[in-house]
PDB file of C-alpha atoms in Angstrom:
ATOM      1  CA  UNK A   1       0.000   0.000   0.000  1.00 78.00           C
ATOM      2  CA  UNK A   2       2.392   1.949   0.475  1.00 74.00           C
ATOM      3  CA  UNK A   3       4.429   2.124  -2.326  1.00 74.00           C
ATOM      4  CA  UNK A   4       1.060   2.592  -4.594  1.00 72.00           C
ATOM      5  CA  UNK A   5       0.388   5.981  -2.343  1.00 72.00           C
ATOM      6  CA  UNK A   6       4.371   6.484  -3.366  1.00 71.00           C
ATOM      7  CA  UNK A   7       4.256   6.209  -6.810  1.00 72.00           C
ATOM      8  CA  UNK A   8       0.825   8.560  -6.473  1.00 73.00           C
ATOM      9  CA  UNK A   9       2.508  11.005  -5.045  1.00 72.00           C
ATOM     10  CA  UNK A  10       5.323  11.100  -7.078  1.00 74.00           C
ATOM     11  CA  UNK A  11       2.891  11.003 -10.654  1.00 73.00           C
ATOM     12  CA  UNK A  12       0.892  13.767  -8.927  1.00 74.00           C
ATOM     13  CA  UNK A  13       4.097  15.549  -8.818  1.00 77.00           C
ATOM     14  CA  UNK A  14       5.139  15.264 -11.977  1.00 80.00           C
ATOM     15  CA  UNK A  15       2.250  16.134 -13.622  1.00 77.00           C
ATOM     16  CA  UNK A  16       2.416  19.474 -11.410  1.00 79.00           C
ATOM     17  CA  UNK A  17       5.857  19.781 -12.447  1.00 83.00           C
ATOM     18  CA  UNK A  18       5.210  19.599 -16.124  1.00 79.00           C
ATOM     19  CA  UNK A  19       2.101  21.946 -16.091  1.00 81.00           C
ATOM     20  CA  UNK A  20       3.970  24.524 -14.044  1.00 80.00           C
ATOM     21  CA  UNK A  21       6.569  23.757 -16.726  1.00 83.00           C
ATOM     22  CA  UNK A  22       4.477  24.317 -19.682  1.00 78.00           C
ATOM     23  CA  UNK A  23       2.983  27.812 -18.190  1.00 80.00           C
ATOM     24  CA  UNK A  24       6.311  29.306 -17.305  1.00 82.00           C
ATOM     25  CA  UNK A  25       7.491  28.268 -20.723  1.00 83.00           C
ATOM     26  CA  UNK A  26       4.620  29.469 -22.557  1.00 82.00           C
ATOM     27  CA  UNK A  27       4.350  32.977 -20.698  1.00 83.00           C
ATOM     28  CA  UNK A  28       8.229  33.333 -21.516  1.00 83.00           C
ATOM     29  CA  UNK A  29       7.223  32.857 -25.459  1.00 82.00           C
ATOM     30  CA  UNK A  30       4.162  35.430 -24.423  1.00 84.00           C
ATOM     31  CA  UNK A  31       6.958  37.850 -23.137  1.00 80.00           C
ATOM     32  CA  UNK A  32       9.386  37.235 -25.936  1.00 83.00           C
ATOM     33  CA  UNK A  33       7.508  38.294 -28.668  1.00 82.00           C
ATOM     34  CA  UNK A  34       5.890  41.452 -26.663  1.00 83.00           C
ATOM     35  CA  UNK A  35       9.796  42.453 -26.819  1.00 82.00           C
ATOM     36  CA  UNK A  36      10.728  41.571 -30.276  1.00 86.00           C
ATOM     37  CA  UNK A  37       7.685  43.665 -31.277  1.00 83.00           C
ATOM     38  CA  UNK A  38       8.773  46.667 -29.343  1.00 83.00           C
ATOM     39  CA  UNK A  39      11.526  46.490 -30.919  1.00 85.00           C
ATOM     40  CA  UNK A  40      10.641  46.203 -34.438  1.00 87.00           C
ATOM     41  CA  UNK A  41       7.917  48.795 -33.578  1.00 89.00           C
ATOM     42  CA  UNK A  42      10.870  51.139 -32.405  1.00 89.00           C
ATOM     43  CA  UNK A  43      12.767  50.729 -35.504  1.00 90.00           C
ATOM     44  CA  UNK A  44       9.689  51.511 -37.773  1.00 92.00           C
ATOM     45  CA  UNK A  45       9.219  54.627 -35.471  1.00 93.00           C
ATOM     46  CA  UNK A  46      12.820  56.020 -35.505  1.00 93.00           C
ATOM     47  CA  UNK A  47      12.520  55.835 -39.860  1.00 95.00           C
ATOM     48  CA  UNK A  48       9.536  57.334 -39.701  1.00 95.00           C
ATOM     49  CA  UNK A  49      11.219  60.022 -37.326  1.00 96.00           C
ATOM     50  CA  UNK A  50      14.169  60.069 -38.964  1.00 96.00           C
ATOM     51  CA  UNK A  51      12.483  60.810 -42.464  1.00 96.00           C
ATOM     52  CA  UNK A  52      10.276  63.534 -41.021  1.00 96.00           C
ATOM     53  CA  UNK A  53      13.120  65.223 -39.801  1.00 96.00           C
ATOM     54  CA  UNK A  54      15.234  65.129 -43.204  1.00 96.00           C
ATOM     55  CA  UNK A  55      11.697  66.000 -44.891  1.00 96.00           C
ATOM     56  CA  UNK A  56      12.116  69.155 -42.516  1.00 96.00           C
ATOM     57  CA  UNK A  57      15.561  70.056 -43.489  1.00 96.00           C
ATOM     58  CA  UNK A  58      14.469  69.906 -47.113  1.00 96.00           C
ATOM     59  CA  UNK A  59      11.498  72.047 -46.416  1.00 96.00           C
ATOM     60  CA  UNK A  60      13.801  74.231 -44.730  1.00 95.00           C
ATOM     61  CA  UNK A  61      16.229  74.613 -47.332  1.00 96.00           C
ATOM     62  CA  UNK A  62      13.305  75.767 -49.731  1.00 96.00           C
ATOM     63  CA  UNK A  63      11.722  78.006 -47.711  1.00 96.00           C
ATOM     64  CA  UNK A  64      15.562  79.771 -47.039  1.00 95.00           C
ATOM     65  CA  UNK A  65      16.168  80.054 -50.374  1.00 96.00           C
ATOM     66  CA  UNK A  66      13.035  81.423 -51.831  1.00 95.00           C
ATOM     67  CA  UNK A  67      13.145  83.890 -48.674  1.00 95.00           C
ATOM     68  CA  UNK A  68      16.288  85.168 -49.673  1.00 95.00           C
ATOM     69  CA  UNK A  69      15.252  85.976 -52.853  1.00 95.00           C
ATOM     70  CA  UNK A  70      12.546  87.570 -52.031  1.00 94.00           C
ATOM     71  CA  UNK A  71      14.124  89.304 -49.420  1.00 92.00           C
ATOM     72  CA  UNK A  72      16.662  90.585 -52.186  1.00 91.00           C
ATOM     73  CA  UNK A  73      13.656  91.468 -54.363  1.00 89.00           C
ATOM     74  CA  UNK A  74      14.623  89.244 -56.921  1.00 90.00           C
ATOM     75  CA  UNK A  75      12.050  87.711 -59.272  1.00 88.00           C
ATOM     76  CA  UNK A  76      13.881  86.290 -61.990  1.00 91.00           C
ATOM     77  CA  UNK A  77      13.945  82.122 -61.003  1.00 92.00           C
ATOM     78  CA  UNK A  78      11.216  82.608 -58.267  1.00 92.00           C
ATOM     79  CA  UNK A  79       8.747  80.123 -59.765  1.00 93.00           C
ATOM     80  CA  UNK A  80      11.936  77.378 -59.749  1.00 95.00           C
ATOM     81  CA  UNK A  81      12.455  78.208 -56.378  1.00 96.00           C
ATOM     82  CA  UNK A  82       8.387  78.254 -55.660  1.00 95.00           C
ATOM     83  CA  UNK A  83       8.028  74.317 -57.276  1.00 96.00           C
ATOM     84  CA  UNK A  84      11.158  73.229 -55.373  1.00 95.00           C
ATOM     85  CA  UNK A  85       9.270  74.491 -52.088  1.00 95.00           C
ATOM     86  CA  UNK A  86       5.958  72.885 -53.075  1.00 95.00           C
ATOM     87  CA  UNK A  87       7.679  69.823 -53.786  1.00 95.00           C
ATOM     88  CA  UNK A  88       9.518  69.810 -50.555  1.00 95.00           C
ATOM     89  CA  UNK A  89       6.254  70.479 -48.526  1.00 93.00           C
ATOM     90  CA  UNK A  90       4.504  67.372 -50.153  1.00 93.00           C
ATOM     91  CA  UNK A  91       7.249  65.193 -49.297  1.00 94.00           C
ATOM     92  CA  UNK A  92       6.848  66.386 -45.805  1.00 92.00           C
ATOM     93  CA  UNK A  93       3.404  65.392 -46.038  1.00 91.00           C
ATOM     94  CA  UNK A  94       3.866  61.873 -46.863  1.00 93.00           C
ATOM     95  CA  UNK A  95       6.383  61.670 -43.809  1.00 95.00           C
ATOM     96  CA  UNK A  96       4.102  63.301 -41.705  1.00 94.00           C
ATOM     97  CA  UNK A  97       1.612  60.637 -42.312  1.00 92.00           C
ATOM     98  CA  UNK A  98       4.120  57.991 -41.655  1.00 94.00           C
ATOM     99  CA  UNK A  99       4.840  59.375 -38.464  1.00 95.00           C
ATOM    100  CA  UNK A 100       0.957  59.274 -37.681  1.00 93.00           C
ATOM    101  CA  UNK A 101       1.045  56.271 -38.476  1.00 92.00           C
ATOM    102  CA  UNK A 102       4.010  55.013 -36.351  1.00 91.00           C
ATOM    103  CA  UNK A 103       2.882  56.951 -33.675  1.00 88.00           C
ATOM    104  CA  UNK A 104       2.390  56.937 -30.155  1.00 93.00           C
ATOM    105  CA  UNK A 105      -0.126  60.221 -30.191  1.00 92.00           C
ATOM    106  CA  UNK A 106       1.939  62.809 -28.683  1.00 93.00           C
ATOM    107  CA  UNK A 107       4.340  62.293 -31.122  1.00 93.00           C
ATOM    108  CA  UNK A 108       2.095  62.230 -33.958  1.00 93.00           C
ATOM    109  CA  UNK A 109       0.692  65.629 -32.344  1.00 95.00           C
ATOM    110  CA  UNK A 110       4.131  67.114 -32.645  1.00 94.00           C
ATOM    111  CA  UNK A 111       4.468  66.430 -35.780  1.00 95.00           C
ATOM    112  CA  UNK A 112       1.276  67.830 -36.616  1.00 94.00           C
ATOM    113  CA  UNK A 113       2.128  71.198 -35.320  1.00 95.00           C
ATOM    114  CA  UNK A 114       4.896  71.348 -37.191  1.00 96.00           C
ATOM    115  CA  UNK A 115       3.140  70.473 -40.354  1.00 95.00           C
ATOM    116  CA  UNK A 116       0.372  73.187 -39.535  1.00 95.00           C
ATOM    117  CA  UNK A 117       3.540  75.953 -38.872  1.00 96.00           C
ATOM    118  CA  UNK A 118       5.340  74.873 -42.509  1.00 95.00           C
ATOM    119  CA  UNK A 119       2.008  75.032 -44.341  1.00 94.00           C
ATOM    120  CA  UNK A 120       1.704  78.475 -42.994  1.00 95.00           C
ATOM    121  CA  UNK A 121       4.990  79.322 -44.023  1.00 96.00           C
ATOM    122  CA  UNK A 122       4.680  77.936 -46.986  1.00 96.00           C
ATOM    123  CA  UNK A 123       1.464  80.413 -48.037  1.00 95.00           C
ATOM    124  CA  UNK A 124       3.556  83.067 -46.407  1.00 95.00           C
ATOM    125  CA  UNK A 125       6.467  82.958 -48.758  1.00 95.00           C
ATOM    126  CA  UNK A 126       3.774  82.673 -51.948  1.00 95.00           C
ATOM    127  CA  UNK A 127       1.718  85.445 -51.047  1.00 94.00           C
ATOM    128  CA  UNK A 128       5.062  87.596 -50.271  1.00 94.00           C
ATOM    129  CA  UNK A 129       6.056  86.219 -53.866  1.00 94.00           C
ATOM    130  CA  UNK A 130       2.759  87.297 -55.047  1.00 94.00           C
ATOM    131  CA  UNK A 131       2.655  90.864 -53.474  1.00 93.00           C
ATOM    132  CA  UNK A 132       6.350  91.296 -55.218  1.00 92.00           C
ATOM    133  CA  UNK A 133       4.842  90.677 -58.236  1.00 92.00           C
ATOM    134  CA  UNK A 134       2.251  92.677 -58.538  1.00 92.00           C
ATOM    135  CA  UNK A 135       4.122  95.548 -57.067  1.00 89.00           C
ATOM    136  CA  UNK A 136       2.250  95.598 -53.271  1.00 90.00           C
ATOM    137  CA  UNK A 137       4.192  96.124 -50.154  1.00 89.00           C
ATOM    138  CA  UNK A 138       6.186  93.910 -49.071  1.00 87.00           C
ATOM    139  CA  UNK A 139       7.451  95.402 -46.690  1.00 85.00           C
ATOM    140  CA  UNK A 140       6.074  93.268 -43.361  1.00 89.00           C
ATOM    141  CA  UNK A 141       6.243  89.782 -44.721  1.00 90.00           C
ATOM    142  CA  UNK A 142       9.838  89.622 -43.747  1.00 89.00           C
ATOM    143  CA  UNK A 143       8.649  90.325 -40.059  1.00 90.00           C
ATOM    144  CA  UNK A 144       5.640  88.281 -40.438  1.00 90.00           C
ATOM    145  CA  UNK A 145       7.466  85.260 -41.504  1.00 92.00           C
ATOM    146  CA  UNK A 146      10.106  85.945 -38.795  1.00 92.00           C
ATOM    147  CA  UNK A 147       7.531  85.058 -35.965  1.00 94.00           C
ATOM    148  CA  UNK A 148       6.496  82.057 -37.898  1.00 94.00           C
ATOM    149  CA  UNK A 149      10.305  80.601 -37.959  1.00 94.00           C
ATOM    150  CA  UNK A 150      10.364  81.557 -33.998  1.00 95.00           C
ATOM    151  CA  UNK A 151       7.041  78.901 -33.652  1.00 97.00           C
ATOM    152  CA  UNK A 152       8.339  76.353 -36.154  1.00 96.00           C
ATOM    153  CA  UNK A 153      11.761  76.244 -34.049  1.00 95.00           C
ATOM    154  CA  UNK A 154       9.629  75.688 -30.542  1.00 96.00           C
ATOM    155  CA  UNK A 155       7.612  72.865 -32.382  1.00 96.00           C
ATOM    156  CA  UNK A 156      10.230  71.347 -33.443  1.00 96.00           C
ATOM    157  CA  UNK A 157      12.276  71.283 -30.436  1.00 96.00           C
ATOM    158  CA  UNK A 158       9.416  70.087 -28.550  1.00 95.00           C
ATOM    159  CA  UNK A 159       9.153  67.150 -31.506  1.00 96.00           C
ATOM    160  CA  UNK A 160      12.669  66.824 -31.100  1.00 95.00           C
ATOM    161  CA  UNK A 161      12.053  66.198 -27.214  1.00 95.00           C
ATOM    162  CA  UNK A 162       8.938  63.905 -27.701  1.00 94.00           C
ATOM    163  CA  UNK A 163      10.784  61.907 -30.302  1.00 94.00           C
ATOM    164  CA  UNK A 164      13.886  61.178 -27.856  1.00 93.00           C
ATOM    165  CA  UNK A 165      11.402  60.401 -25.040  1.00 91.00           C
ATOM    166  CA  UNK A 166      10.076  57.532 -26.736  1.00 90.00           C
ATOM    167  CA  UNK A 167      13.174  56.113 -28.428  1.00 88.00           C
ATOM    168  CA  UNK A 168      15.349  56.610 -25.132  1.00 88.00           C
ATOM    169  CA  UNK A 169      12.402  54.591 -23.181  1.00 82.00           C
ATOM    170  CA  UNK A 170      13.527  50.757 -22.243  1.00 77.00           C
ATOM    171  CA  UNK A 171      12.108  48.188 -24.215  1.00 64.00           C
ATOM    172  CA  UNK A 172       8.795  46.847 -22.564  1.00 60.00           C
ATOM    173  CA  UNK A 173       7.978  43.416 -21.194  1.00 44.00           C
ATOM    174  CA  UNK A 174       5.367  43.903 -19.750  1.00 44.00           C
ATOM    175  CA  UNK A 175       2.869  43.939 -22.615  1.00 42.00           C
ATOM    176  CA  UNK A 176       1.908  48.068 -21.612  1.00 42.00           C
ATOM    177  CA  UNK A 177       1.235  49.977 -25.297  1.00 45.00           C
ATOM    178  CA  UNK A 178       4.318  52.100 -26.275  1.00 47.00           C
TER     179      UNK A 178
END
């Protein structure tokens, strides 16, 4: 009798064994691929920054130009320089979107501010190109677009900020959304 309540015991515990077993192995698989996510999901997110912020630069580099020359008064080459800043503002649509979609929301908020600031800009330099044109004064848009670039630079610091939050963060475990 004895040994029957012996080897009882002893399949009792190693069917407990193996089912403890089996859930610790299957929550580590659980946990595994919450990480490997987060980290594919943070490499999707820092090209999606990354592009947004070259997009930026190009926009940037437009908007300088064409203000220069209209700064200087100058109209010969303004419709090149007009194209190359539309141009540059769709592509920083496009990565705009992307970083929508790659999110999280204050991120994609950022970004949106920015966008909102450039498309300003952007109508600021064209009706300043317009008003050369036609021969109106010009004589405030330099100003006007001055407080513009003094907004654009605090929204993009803050995306900047945002953006360094959420790719300095440790990779979670824990199955929390990033």
């Amino acid at each position: 009798m004895a040994a029957v309540l012996g080897a009882g015991v002893g399949v009792v515990g190693t069917l407990g064994t193996a089912c403890l077993t089996y859930l610790a192995t299957r929550q580590q698989a659980k946990d595994q691929g919450r990480v490997e996510h987060g980290q594919w999901l943070r490499g999707r997110r820092q090209l999606a920054y990354e592009d947004f912020l070259i997009a930026y630069e190009r926009f940037a580099g437009a908007a300088t130009a064409m203000e220069d020359a209209l700064e200087d008064g100058r109209t010969e080459g303004l419709e090149n320089l007009a194209a190359g800043l539309k141009e540059a503002v769709e592509t920083f649509g496009n990565t705009r979107s992307r970083v929508a979609v790659a999110g999280p929301q204050f991120a994609s908020q950022s970004a949106g501010q920015i966008a909102t600031l450039l498309r300003g800009a952007h109508r600021s330099l064209l009706t300043w190109r317009d008003d050369l044109l036609s021969g109106a004064d010009v004589s405030d848009r330099s100003a006007q677009l001055r407080e513009l670039q003094g907004q654009i630079q605090l929204a993009y610091r803050d995306f900047v900020r945002d953006v360094r939050s959420i790719l300095e963060a440790p990779p979670d475990a824990g199955g929390e959304k990033l």
